[in-house]
Amino acid sequence: AQKITQTQPGMFVQEKEAVTLDCTYDTSDPSYGLFWYKQPSSGEMIFLIYQGSYDQQNATEGRYSLNFQKARKSANLVISASQLGDSAMYFCAMRLNQAGTALIFGKGTTLSVSS
Amino acid sequence: EADIYQTPRYLVIGTGKKITLECSQTMGHDKMYWYQQDPGMELHLIHYSYGVNSTEKGDLSSESTVSRIRTEHFPLTLESARPSHTSQYLCASSELRGNEQFFGPGTRLTVL
């Protein structure tokens, strides 16, 4: 069965520091996509970054980068130079390309950034 | 910026009422989805659609129903709301071959 595991319920970081949010996944399908979403307290889901299973390079989007280690089945999100506005819940998600486009979500990690 | 809208944003109703949560998108996306999220928890897919007149149930069993008569509109209906339906409901859409799912702002439903 497909599964996303986020083992950090909460993370704390100071402004301007980098932080890594962990995500491991489980699937036997060779073709899949991995996503990270940010959910502020207001509730909306904000897309951050995407990594395809066949992508050779790690994805980067501004201050966000995805550390994709296929053999370990991990897709950690790295936020560089944290800002107060980064405080939110972060969800890792996976989509199997062959089975449709529904996302399977992890339980999320709450990130708190302090000044 | 994603153009996907949900109304109402907040709804408090009594047990037994029929409600419809609205979701509309102006991006012409074929695929639309409904997720349910309890506070502080992960999202679970409850319904999805690949296009007009196409609807499927998701992984999480739900007593709600959906319809897709127009591409841009994907309403979710609860015939008789119960306190167990209290949750946040998030609508999303994506292109047929797109990677990103765009989410609406969500509807926070409380059933008393």
Coordinates of N, CA, C and O in Angstrom, one line a residue, chain A residues 44-106:
Chain A
E44 N -5.7 27.4 3.9 CA -5.6 27.1 2.5 C -4.3 26.3 2.3 O -3.4 26.3 3.1
M45 N -4.2 25.5 1.2 CA -3.1 24.7 0.9 C -2.3 25.4 -0.2 O -2.8 25.7 -1.3
I46 N -1.0 25.6 0.1 CA -0.2 26.4 -0.9 C 0.9 25.4 -1.4 O 1.7 24.8 -0.6
F47 N 0.9 25.2 -2.7 CA 1.9 24.3 -3.3 C 3.3 24.9 -3.3 O 3.5 26.1 -3.5
L48 N 4.2 24.1 -2.9 CA 5.6 24.6 -2.7 C 6.5 24.1 -3.8 O 7.3 24.8 -4.4
I49 N 6.5 22.7 -4.0 CA 7.6 22.1 -4.8 C 7.1 20.7 -5.2 O 6.4 20.1 -4.5
Y50 N 7.6 20.3 -6.4 CA 7.3 19.0 -6.9 C 8.6 18.3 -7.4 O 9.5 18.9 -7.9
Q51 N 8.6 17.0 -7.2 CA 9.7 16.1 -7.7 C 9.1 14.9 -8.3 O 8.3 14.2 -7.7
G52 N 9.5 14.7 -9.6 CA 9.0 13.5 -10.3 C 10.0 12.3 -10.0 O 11.2 12.6 -9.8
S53 N 9.5 11.1 -10.0 CA 10.4 10.0 -9.6 C 11.5 9.7 -10.6 O 12.5 9.1 -10.3
Y54 N 11.3 10.2 -11.9 CA 12.4 10.1 -12.9 C 13.3 11.3 -13.0 O 14.2 11.3 -13.9
D55 N 13.0 12.3 -12.2 CA 13.8 13.5 -12.3 C 15.2 13.3 -11.8 O 15.3 12.7 -10.7
Q56 N 16.2 13.7 -12.6 CA 17.6 13.4 -12.2 C 18.1 14.4 -11.1 O 18.9 14.1 -10.3
Q57 N 17.6 15.6 -11.2 CA 18.0 16.7 -10.3 C 17.0 16.9 -9.2 O 15.8 16.7 -9.4
N58 N 17.5 17.3 -8.1 CA 16.6 17.7 -7.0 C 15.9 19.0 -7.3 O 16.5 19.9 -7.9
A59 N 14.6 19.0 -7.0 CA 13.8 20.2 -7.4 C 14.2 21.4 -6.4 O 14.5 21.2 -5.2
T60 N 14.2 22.6 -7.0 CA 14.3 23.8 -6.2 C 13.3 24.8 -6.6 O 13.0 25.0 -7.8
E61 N 12.8 25.6 -5.6 CA 11.9 26.7 -5.9 C 12.2 27.8 -4.9 O 11.8 27.8 -3.8
G62 N 13.0 28.8 -5.3 CA 13.4 29.8 -4.4 C 14.1 29.3 -3.1 O 15.1 28.7 -3.2
R63 N 13.5 29.6 -2.0 CA 14.2 29.1 -0.7 C 13.8 27.7 -0.4 O 14.3 27.1 0.6
Y64 N 13.0 27.0 -1.2 CA 12.7 25.6 -1.0 C 13.5 24.7 -1.9 O 13.6 25.0 -3.1
S65 N 14.0 23.6 -1.3 CA 14.6 22.6 -2.1 C 14.1 21.2 -1.6 O 13.8 21.1 -0.4
L66 N 14.1 20.3 -2.5 CA 13.7 18.9 -2.1 C 14.9 18.0 -2.2 O 15.4 17.9 -3.3
N67 N 15.2 17.4 -1.1 CA 16.3 16.5 -1.1 C 15.8 15.1 -1.3 O 15.3 14.4 -0.4
F68 N 15.9 14.7 -2.6 CA 15.2 13.4 -3.1 C 16.3 12.3 -3.1 O 17.3 12.4 -3.8
Q69 N 16.1 11.3 -2.2 CA 16.9 10.2 -2.2 C 16.1 8.9 -2.5 O 15.5 8.4 -1.6
K70 N 16.1 8.6 -3.7 CA 15.2 7.5 -4.2 C 15.4 6.2 -3.6 O 14.5 5.5 -3.2
A71 N 16.7 5.8 -3.4 CA 17.0 4.5 -2.8 C 16.4 4.4 -1.4 O 16.0 3.4 -0.9
R72 N 16.5 5.5 -0.7 CA 16.0 5.6 0.7 C 14.5 5.9 0.8 O 13.9 5.9 1.9
K73 N 13.9 6.2 -0.4 CA 12.5 6.6 -0.4 C 12.2 7.8 0.5 O 11.3 7.8 1.3
S74 N 13.1 8.8 0.4 CA 12.9 10.0 1.2 C 12.8 11.2 0.3 O 13.5 11.3 -0.8
A75 N 12.1 12.2 0.7 CA 11.9 13.4 0.0 C 11.8 14.6 1.0 O 10.7 15.2 1.1
N76 N 12.9 14.9 1.6 CA 12.9 15.9 2.6 C 12.8 17.3 2.0 O 13.5 17.6 1.0
L77 N 12.1 18.2 2.7 CA 12.0 19.6 2.3 C 13.0 20.4 3.1 O 13.1 20.3 4.3
V78 N 13.8 21.2 2.4 CA 14.8 22.1 3.0 C 14.3 23.5 2.8 O 14.1 23.9 1.6
I79 N 14.1 24.2 3.8 CA 13.8 25.7 3.7 C 15.0 26.4 4.2 O 15.5 26.3 5.4
S80 N 15.6 27.2 3.3 CA 16.8 28.0 3.7 C 16.3 29.4 4.2 O 15.3 29.9 3.8
A81 N 17.1 30.0 5.0 CA 16.9 31.3 5.5 C 15.4 31.5 6.0 O 14.7 32.3 5.4
S82 N 15.0 30.8 7.0 CA 13.6 30.8 7.5 C 13.2 32.2 7.8 O 13.9 33.0 8.3
Q83 N 11.9 32.4 7.5 CA 11.2 33.7 7.8 C 10.0 33.4 8.8 O 9.5 32.3 8.8
L84 N 9.6 34.5 9.5 CA 8.5 34.3 10.4 C 7.3 33.8 9.7 O 6.5 33.0 10.2
G85 N 7.1 34.3 8.4 CA 6.0 33.8 7.7 C 6.0 32.4 7.2 O 5.0 31.9 6.7
D86 N 7.1 31.7 7.5 CA 7.2 30.3 7.2 C 6.4 29.4 8.2 O 6.3 28.2 8.0
S87 N 6.1 30.0 9.4 CA 5.4 29.3 10.4 C 4.1 28.8 9.9 O 3.2 29.5 9.5
A88 N 3.9 27.5 9.8 CA 2.7 26.8 9.2 C 2.8 25.3 9.4 O 3.8 24.8 9.9
M89 N 1.8 24.6 8.9 CA 1.9 23.2 8.8 C 2.4 22.8 7.4 O 1.9 23.5 6.5
Y90 N 3.2 21.8 7.3 CA 3.8 21.4 6.0 C 3.4 20.0 5.8 O 3.6 19.1 6.6
F91 N 2.9 19.7 4.6 CA 2.4 18.4 4.2 C 3.2 17.9 3.1 O 3.4 18.5 2.1
C92 N 3.7 16.6 3.2 CA 4.3 15.9 2.1 C 3.2 15.0 1.5 O 2.4 14.5 2.2
A93 N 3.2 14.9 0.2 CA 2.2 14.1 -0.5 C 2.8 13.4 -1.7 O 3.8 13.8 -2.3
M94 N 2.1 12.3 -2.1 CA 2.6 11.5 -3.2 C 1.4 11.3 -4.1 O 0.2 11.1 -3.7
R95 N 1.7 11.2 -5.4 CA 0.7 10.9 -6.4 C 1.3 9.8 -7.3 O 2.4 9.9 -7.8
L96 N 0.5 8.7 -7.5 CA 0.9 7.6 -8.4 C 0.5 7.9 -9.8 O -0.7 8.1 -10.0
N97 N 1.4 8.0 -10.7 CA 1.0 8.4 -12.1 C 0.1 7.4 -12.7 O -0.8 7.8 -13.5
Q98 N 0.2 6.1 -12.4 CA -0.5 5.1 -13.1 C -1.9 5.0 -12.6 O -2.9 4.6 -13.2
A99 N -2.1 5.3 -11.3 CA -3.4 5.0 -10.6 C -4.3 6.2 -10.6 O -5.3 6.2 -10.0
G100 N -3.9 7.3 -11.3 CA -4.7 8.5 -11.2 C -4.0 9.6 -10.6 O -2.8 9.5 -10.4
T101 N -4.7 10.6 -10.3 CA -4.0 11.8 -9.8 C -4.4 12.2 -8.4 O -4.1 13.3 -8.0
A102 N -5.0 11.3 -7.6 CA -5.3 11.7 -6.2 C -4.0 11.7 -5.4 O -3.1 10.9 -5.6
L103 N -3.9 12.7 -4.5 CA -2.8 12.8 -3.6 C -3.0 12.0 -2.3 O -4.0 12.0 -1.8
I104 N -1.9 11.4 -1.9 CA -1.9 10.7 -0.6 C -1.0 11.6 0.3 O 0.2 11.9 0.0
F105 N -1.6 12.0 1.4 CA -0.9 13.0 2.3 C -0.3 12.3 3.5 O -0.8 11.4 4.1
G106 N 0.8 12.9 4.0 CA 1.3 12.6 5.3 C 0.6 13.3 6.4 O -0.3 14.1 6.1

